[in-house]
PDB file of C-alpha atoms in Angstrom:
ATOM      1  CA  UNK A   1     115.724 105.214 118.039  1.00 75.00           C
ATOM      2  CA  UNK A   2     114.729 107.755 119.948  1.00 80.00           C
ATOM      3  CA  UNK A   3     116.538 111.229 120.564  1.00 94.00           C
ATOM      4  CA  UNK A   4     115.670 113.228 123.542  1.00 97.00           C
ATOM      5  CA  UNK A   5     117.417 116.798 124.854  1.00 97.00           C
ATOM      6  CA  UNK A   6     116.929 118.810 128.004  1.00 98.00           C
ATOM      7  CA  UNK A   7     116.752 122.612 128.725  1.00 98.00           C
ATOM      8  CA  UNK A   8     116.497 125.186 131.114  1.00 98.00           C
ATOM      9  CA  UNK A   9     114.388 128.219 131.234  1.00 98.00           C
ATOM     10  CA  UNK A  10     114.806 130.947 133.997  1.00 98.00           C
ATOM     11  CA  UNK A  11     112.723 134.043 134.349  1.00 98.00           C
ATOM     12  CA  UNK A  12     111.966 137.338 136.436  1.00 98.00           C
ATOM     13  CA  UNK A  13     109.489 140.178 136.284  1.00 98.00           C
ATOM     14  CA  UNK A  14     108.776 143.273 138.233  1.00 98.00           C
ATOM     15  CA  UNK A  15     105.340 143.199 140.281  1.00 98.00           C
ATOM     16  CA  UNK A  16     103.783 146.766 139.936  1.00 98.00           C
ATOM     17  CA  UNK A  17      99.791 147.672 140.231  1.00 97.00           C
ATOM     18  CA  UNK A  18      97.499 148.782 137.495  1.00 96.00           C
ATOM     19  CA  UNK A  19      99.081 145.392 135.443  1.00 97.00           C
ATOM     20  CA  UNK A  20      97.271 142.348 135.260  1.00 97.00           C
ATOM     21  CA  UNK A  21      98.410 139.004 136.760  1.00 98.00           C
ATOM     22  CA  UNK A  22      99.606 136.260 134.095  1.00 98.00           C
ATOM     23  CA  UNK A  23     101.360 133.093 135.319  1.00 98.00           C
ATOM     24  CA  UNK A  24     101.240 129.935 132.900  1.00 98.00           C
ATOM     25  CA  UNK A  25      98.189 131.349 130.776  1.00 98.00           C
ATOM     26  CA  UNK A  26      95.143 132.631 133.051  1.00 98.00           C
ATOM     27  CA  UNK A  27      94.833 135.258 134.376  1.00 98.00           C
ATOM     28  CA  UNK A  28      95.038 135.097 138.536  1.00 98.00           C
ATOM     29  CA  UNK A  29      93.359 137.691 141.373  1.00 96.00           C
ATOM     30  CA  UNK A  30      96.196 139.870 142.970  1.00 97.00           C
ATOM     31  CA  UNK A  31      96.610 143.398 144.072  1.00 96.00           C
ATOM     32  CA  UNK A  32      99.279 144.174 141.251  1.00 97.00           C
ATOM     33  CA  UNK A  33     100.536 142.366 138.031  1.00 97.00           C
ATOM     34  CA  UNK A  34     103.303 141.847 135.858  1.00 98.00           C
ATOM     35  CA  UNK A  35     105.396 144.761 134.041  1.00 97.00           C
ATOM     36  CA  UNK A  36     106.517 143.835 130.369  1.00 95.00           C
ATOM     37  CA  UNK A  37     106.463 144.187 126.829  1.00 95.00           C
ATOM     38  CA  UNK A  38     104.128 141.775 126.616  1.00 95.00           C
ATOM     39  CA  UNK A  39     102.031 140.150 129.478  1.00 97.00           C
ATOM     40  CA  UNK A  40     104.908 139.758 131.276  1.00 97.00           C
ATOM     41  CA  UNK A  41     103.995 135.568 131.891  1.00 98.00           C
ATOM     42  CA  UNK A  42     106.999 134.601 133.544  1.00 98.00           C
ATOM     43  CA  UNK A  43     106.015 131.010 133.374  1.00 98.00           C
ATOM     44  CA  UNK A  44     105.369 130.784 130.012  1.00 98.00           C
ATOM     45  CA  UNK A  45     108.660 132.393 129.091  1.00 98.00           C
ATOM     46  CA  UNK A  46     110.628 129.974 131.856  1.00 98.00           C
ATOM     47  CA  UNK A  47     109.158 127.336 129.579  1.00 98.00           C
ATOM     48  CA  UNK A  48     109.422 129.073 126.353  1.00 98.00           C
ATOM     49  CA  UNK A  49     113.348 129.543 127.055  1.00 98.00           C
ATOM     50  CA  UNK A  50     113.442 125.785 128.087  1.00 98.00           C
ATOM     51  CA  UNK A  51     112.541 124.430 125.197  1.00 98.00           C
ATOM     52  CA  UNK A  52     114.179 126.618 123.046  1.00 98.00           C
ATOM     53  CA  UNK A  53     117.680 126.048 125.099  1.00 98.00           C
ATOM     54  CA  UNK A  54     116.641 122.265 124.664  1.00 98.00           C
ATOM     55  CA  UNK A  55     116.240 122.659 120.777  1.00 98.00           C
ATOM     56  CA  UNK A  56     119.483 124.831 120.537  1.00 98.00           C
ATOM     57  CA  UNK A  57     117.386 127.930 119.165  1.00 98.00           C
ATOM     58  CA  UNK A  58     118.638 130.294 121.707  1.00 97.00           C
ATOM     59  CA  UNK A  59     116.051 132.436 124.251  1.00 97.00           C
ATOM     60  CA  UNK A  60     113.050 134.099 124.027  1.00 96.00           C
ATOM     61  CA  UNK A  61     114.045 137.470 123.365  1.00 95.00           C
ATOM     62  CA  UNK A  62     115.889 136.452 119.817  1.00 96.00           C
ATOM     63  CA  UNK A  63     112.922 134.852 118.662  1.00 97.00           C
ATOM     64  CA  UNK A  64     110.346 137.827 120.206  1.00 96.00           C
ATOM     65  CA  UNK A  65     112.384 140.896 120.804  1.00 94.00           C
ATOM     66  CA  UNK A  66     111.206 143.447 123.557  1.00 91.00           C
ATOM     67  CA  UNK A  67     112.058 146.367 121.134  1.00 93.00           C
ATOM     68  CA  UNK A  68     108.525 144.684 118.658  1.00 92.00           C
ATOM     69  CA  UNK A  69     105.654 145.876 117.530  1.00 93.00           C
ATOM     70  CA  UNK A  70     104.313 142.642 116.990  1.00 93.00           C
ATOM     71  CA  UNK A  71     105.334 141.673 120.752  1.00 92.00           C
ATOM     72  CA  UNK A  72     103.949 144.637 122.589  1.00 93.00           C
ATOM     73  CA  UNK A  73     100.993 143.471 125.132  1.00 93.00           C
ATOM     74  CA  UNK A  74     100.961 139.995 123.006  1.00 95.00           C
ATOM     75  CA  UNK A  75      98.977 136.776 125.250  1.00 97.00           C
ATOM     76  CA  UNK A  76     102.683 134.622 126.277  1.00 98.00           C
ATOM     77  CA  UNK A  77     100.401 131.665 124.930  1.00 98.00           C
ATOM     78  CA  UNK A  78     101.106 132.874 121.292  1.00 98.00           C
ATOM     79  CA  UNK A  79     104.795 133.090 121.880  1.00 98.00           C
ATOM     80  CA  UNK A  80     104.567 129.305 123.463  1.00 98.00           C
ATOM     81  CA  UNK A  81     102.151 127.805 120.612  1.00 98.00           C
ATOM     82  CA  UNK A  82     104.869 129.740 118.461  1.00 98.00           C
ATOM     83  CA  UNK A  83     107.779 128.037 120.455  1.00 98.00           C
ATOM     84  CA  UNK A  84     106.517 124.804 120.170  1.00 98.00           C
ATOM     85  CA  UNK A  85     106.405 125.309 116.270  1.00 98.00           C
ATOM     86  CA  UNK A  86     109.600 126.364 115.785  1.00 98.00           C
ATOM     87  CA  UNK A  87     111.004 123.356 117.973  1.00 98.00           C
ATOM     88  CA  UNK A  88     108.662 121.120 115.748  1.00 97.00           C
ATOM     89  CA  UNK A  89     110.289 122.702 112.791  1.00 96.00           C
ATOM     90  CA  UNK A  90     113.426 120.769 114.202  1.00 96.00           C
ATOM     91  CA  UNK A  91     111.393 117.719 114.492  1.00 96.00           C
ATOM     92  CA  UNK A  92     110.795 117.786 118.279  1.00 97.00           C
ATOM     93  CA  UNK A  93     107.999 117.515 120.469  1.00 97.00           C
ATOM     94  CA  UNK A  94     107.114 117.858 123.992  1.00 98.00           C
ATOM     95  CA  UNK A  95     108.019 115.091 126.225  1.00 97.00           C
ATOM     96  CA  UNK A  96     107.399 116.753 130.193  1.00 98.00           C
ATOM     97  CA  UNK A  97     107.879 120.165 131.694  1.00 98.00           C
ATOM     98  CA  UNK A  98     108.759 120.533 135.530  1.00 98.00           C
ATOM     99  CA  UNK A  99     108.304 124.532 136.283  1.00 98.00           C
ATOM    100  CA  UNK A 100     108.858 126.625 139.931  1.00 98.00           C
ATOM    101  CA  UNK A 101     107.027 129.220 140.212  1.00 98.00           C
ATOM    102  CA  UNK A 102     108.579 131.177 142.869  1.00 98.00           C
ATOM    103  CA  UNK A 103     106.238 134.175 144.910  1.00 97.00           C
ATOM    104  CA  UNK A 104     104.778 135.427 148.269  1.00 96.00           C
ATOM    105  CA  UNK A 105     101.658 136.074 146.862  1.00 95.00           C
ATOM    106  CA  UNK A 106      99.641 135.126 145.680  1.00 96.00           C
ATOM    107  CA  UNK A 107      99.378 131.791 146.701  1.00 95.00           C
ATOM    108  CA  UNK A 108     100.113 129.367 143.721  1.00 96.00           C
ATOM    109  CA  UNK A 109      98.793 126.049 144.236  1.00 96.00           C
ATOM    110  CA  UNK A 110      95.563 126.479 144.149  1.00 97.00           C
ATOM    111  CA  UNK A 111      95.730 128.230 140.700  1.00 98.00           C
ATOM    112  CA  UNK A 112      97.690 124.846 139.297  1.00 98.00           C
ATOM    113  CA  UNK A 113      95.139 122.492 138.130  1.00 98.00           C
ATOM    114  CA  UNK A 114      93.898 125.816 136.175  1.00 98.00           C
ATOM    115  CA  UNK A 115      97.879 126.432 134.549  1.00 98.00           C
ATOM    116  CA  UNK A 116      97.846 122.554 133.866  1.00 98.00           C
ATOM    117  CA  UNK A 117      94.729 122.350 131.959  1.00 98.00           C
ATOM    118  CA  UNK A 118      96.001 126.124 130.177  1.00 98.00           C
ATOM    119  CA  UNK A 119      99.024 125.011 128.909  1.00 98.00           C
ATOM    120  CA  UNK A 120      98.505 121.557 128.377  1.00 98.00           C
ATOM    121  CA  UNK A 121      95.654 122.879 125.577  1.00 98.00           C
ATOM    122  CA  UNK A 122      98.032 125.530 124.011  1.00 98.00           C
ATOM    123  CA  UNK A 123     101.243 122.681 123.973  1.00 98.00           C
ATOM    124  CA  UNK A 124      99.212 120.311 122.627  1.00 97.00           C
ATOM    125  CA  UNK A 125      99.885 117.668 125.178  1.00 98.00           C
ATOM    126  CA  UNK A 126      98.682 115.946 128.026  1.00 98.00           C
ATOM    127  CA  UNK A 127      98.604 117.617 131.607  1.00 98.00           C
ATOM    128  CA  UNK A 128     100.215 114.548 132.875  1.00 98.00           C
ATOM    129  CA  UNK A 129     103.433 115.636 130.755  1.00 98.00           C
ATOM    130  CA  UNK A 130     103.681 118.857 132.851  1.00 98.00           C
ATOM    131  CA  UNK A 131     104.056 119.393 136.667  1.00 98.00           C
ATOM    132  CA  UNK A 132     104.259 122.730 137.777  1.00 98.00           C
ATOM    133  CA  UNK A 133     105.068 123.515 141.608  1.00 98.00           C
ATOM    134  CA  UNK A 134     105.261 126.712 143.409  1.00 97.00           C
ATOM    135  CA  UNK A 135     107.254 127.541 146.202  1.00 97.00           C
ATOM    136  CA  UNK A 136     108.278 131.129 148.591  1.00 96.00           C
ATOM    137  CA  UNK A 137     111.881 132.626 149.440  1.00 95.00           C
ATOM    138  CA  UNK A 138     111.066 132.341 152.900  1.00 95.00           C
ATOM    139  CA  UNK A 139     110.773 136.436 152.661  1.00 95.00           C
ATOM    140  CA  UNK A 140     114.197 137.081 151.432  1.00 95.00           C
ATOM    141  CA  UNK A 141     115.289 139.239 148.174  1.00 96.00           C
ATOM    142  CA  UNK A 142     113.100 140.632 146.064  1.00 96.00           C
ATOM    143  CA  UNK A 143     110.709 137.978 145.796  1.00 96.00           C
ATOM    144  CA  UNK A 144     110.087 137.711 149.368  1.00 96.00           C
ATOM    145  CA  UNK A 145     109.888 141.545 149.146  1.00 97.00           C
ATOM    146  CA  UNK A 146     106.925 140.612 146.770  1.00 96.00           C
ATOM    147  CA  UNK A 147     109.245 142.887 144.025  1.00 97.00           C
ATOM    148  CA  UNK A 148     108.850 140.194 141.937  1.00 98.00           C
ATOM    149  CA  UNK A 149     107.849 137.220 140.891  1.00 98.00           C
ATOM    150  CA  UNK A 150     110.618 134.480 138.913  1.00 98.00           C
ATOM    151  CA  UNK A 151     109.950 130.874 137.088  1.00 98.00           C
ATOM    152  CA  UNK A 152     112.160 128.006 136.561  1.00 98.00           C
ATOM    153  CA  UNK A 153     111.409 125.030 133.890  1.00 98.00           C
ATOM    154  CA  UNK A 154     113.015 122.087 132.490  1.00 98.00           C
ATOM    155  CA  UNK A 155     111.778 120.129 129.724  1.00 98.00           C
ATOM    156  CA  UNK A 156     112.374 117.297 127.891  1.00 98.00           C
ATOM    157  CA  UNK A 157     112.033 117.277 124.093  1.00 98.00           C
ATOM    158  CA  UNK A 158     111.853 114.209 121.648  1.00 97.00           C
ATOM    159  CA  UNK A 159     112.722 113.427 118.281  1.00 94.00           C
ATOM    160  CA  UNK A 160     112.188 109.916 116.151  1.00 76.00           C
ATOM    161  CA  UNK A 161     115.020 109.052 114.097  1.00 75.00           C
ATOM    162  CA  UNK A 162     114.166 107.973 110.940  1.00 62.00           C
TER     163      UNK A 162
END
């Protein structure tokens, strides 16, 4: 038998300039990037807080606190190869991700073959397991005020009972 949980992973970061742009592990063209503690990859924590949720290991920041050392400017594809590792430590792997990515600009979709293939690697998966989309707010808040940029994610993880 089979067991399988859900989760949900939300996330939001301030655009500012002199940051690079981060969104599901490569690095994308744009006038101004991401402010964080680390590279501010708002995808990769979306799906880093997903799978965590689904495990029932609570969020991102408990596991890789702002307020580190060891966190400060870190590549979000650590902290996801890490993620996945501490939900295999549980016994669970991967089954699908479905992510939003949710900005003005740039525009996503042609960047998503690229995220695919990027995440895919660091999971340890195949790309067919995750779909990632990317949609506007029509101009309204502060996404459409290009503020920001947020992520959404939902996963499925699996376990074999013994």
């Amino acid at each position: 038998m089979m067991k399988i949980r859900t989760g949900f992973g939300f996330d939001v970061h301030r655009l500012v300039e002199g940051r690079d742009l981060w969104l599901g592990g490569i690095k994308i063209e744009h006038s101004m990037g991401l402010l964080g503690h680390s590279d501010a990859d708002v995808l990769i924590h979306a799906i880093c807080d997903a799978l965590l949720g689904a495990a029932n290991m609570r969020d991102i920041g408990y596991h890789f606190p702002d307020t580190s050392a060891d966190t400060l400017n870190i590549d979000s594809k650590v902290l996801l190869r890490k993620t996945v590792e501490l939900i295999a430590g549980k016994g669970y792997v991967v089954g699908n991700i479905d992510a939003t990515v949710c900005a003005e600009r740039p525009k996503i979709n042609p960047h998503v073959p690229a995220i695919k293939a990027c995440l895919a690697e660091v999971i340890g998966t195949d790309e067919d397991n995750i779909s990632i989309k990317a949609t506007t707010t029509e101009k309204l808040g502060f996404t459409g005020r290009e503020e920001g940029i947020s992520a959404y994610a939902v996963v499925l993880i699996e376990r074999k009972d013994d």
